[in-house]
């Protein structure tokens, strides 16, 4: 899977939604810290799709792949 964008696009999207934050650690749990909640999760998936150019199958989503920026990068941005 060849990524056309980078994890920085996802980080920027999250930071734009949380202007009180300056940085997000790659291992910070995005769900537990409520940086991504149930209302913004679908939007996060679309941001990842736009950055990678690859459609994500909603029927086969593994929530573990979305918990941290490092997990998102490993699951969607690193070529297998």
PDB file of C-alpha atoms in Angstrom:
ATOM      1  CA  UNK A   1       0.000   0.000   0.000  1.00  0.00           C
ATOM      2  CA  UNK A   2       1.633   3.207  -1.137  1.00  0.00           C
ATOM      3  CA  UNK A   3       0.724   6.208   0.958  1.00  0.00           C
ATOM      4  CA  UNK A   4       0.271   9.454  -0.912  1.00  0.00           C
ATOM      5  CA  UNK A   5       0.179  11.515   2.284  1.00  0.00           C
ATOM      6  CA  UNK A   6       1.641  11.127   5.723  1.00  0.00           C
ATOM      7  CA  UNK A   7       0.679  10.637   9.330  1.00  0.00           C
ATOM      8  CA  UNK A   8       1.303  14.377   9.732  1.00  0.00           C
ATOM      9  CA  UNK A   9      -1.988  15.019   7.913  1.00  0.00           C
ATOM     10  CA  UNK A  10      -3.811  13.013  10.586  1.00  0.00           C
ATOM     11  CA  UNK A  11      -1.885  14.750  13.397  1.00  0.00           C
ATOM     12  CA  UNK A  12      -2.706  18.166  11.901  1.00  0.00           C
ATOM     13  CA  UNK A  13      -6.394  17.302  11.631  1.00  0.00           C
ATOM     14  CA  UNK A  14      -6.528  16.272  15.307  1.00  0.00           C
ATOM     15  CA  UNK A  15      -4.594  19.357  16.439  1.00  0.00           C
ATOM     16  CA  UNK A  16      -6.900  21.611  14.408  1.00  0.00           C
ATOM     17  CA  UNK A  17      -9.863  20.137  16.310  1.00  0.00           C
ATOM     18  CA  UNK A  18      -8.073  20.722  19.644  1.00  0.00           C
ATOM     19  CA  UNK A  19      -6.450  24.174  19.512  1.00  0.00           C
ATOM     20  CA  UNK A  20      -5.519  23.896  23.198  1.00  0.00           C
ATOM     21  CA  UNK A  21      -2.985  21.225  22.172  1.00  0.00           C
ATOM     22  CA  UNK A  22       0.385  21.902  20.569  1.00  0.00           C
ATOM     23  CA  UNK A  23       1.628  18.332  20.177  1.00  0.00           C
ATOM     24  CA  UNK A  24       0.378  14.761  20.274  1.00  0.00           C
ATOM     25  CA  UNK A  25       2.763  12.005  21.252  1.00  0.00           C
ATOM     26  CA  UNK A  26       2.813   9.072  18.812  1.00  0.00           C
ATOM     27  CA  UNK A  27       1.871   6.677  21.637  1.00  0.00           C
ATOM     28  CA  UNK A  28      -0.843   8.838  23.241  1.00  0.00           C
ATOM     29  CA  UNK A  29      -4.185   7.030  23.246  1.00  0.00           C
ATOM     30  CA  UNK A  30      -6.426   9.198  21.071  1.00  0.00           C
ATOM     31  CA  UNK A  31      -9.640   7.576  22.261  1.00  0.00           C
ATOM     32  CA  UNK A  32      -8.968   7.530  26.015  1.00  0.00           C
ATOM     33  CA  UNK A  33      -7.847  11.179  25.922  1.00  0.00           C
ATOM     34  CA  UNK A  34     -10.964  12.021  23.873  1.00  0.00           C
ATOM     35  CA  UNK A  35      -8.914  13.589  21.109  1.00  0.00           C
ATOM     36  CA  UNK A  36     -11.051  11.337  18.901  1.00  0.00           C
ATOM     37  CA  UNK A  37     -14.522  10.446  20.120  1.00  0.00           C
ATOM     38  CA  UNK A  38     -17.421   8.507  18.662  1.00  0.00           C
ATOM     39  CA  UNK A  39     -18.679  11.596  16.847  1.00  0.00           C
ATOM     40  CA  UNK A  40     -15.368  12.275  15.098  1.00  0.00           C
ATOM     41  CA  UNK A  41     -14.233   8.686  14.499  1.00  0.00           C
ATOM     42  CA  UNK A  42     -15.839   8.407  11.055  1.00  0.00           C
ATOM     43  CA  UNK A  43     -14.284  11.716  10.078  1.00  0.00           C
ATOM     44  CA  UNK A  44     -10.888  10.395  11.242  1.00  0.00           C
ATOM     45  CA  UNK A  45     -11.320   7.381   8.965  1.00  0.00           C
ATOM     46  CA  UNK A  46     -12.002   9.710   6.030  1.00  0.00           C
ATOM     47  CA  UNK A  47      -8.915  11.799   6.855  1.00  0.00           C
ATOM     48  CA  UNK A  48      -6.818   8.619   6.813  1.00  0.00           C
ATOM     49  CA  UNK A  49      -8.399   7.531   3.530  1.00  0.00           C
ATOM     50  CA  UNK A  50      -7.680  10.909   1.948  1.00  0.00           C
ATOM     51  CA  UNK A  51      -4.076  10.863   3.170  1.00  0.00           C
ATOM     52  CA  UNK A  52      -3.396   7.295   2.018  1.00  0.00           C
ATOM     53  CA  UNK A  53      -5.563   7.129  -1.076  1.00  0.00           C
ATOM     54  CA  UNK A  54      -6.887   3.767   0.163  1.00  0.00           C
ATOM     55  CA  UNK A  55     -10.479   3.036   1.189  1.00  0.00           C
ATOM     56  CA  UNK A  56     -10.938   1.587   4.677  1.00  0.00           C
ATOM     57  CA  UNK A  57     -13.530  -1.183   4.986  1.00  0.00           C
ATOM     58  CA  UNK A  58     -15.863  -0.154   7.822  1.00  0.00           C
ATOM     59  CA  UNK A  59     -17.009  -3.771   8.235  1.00  0.00           C
ATOM     60  CA  UNK A  60     -13.486  -4.895   9.122  1.00  0.00           C
ATOM     61  CA  UNK A  61     -12.217  -2.035  11.288  1.00  0.00           C
ATOM     62  CA  UNK A  62      -9.944  -3.011  14.162  1.00  0.00           C
ATOM     63  CA  UNK A  63     -10.191  -0.280  16.809  1.00  0.00           C
ATOM     64  CA  UNK A  64      -6.612  -1.067  17.879  1.00  0.00           C
ATOM     65  CA  UNK A  65      -5.449   0.410  14.548  1.00  0.00           C
ATOM     66  CA  UNK A  66      -6.892   3.804  15.552  1.00  0.00           C
ATOM     67  CA  UNK A  67      -5.840   4.162  19.194  1.00  0.00           C
ATOM     68  CA  UNK A  68      -2.552   6.021  18.677  1.00  0.00           C
ATOM     69  CA  UNK A  69      -0.825   7.892  15.885  1.00  0.00           C
ATOM     70  CA  UNK A  70       1.832   5.164  15.887  1.00  0.00           C
ATOM     71  CA  UNK A  71      -0.854   2.485  15.394  1.00  0.00           C
ATOM     72  CA  UNK A  72      -2.504   4.492  12.599  1.00  0.00           C
ATOM     73  CA  UNK A  73       0.850   4.966  10.892  1.00  0.00           C
ATOM     74  CA  UNK A  74       1.707   1.262  11.165  1.00  0.00           C
ATOM     75  CA  UNK A  75      -1.712   0.116   9.936  1.00  0.00           C
ATOM     76  CA  UNK A  76      -2.242   2.573   7.094  1.00  0.00           C
ATOM     77  CA  UNK A  77       0.952   4.415   6.138  1.00  0.00           C
ATOM     78  CA  UNK A  78       3.715   1.807   6.262  1.00  0.00           C
ATOM     79  CA  UNK A  79       3.956  -0.365   3.161  1.00  0.00           C
ATOM     80  CA  UNK A  80       3.514  -4.024   3.959  1.00  0.00           C
TER      81      UNK A  80
END
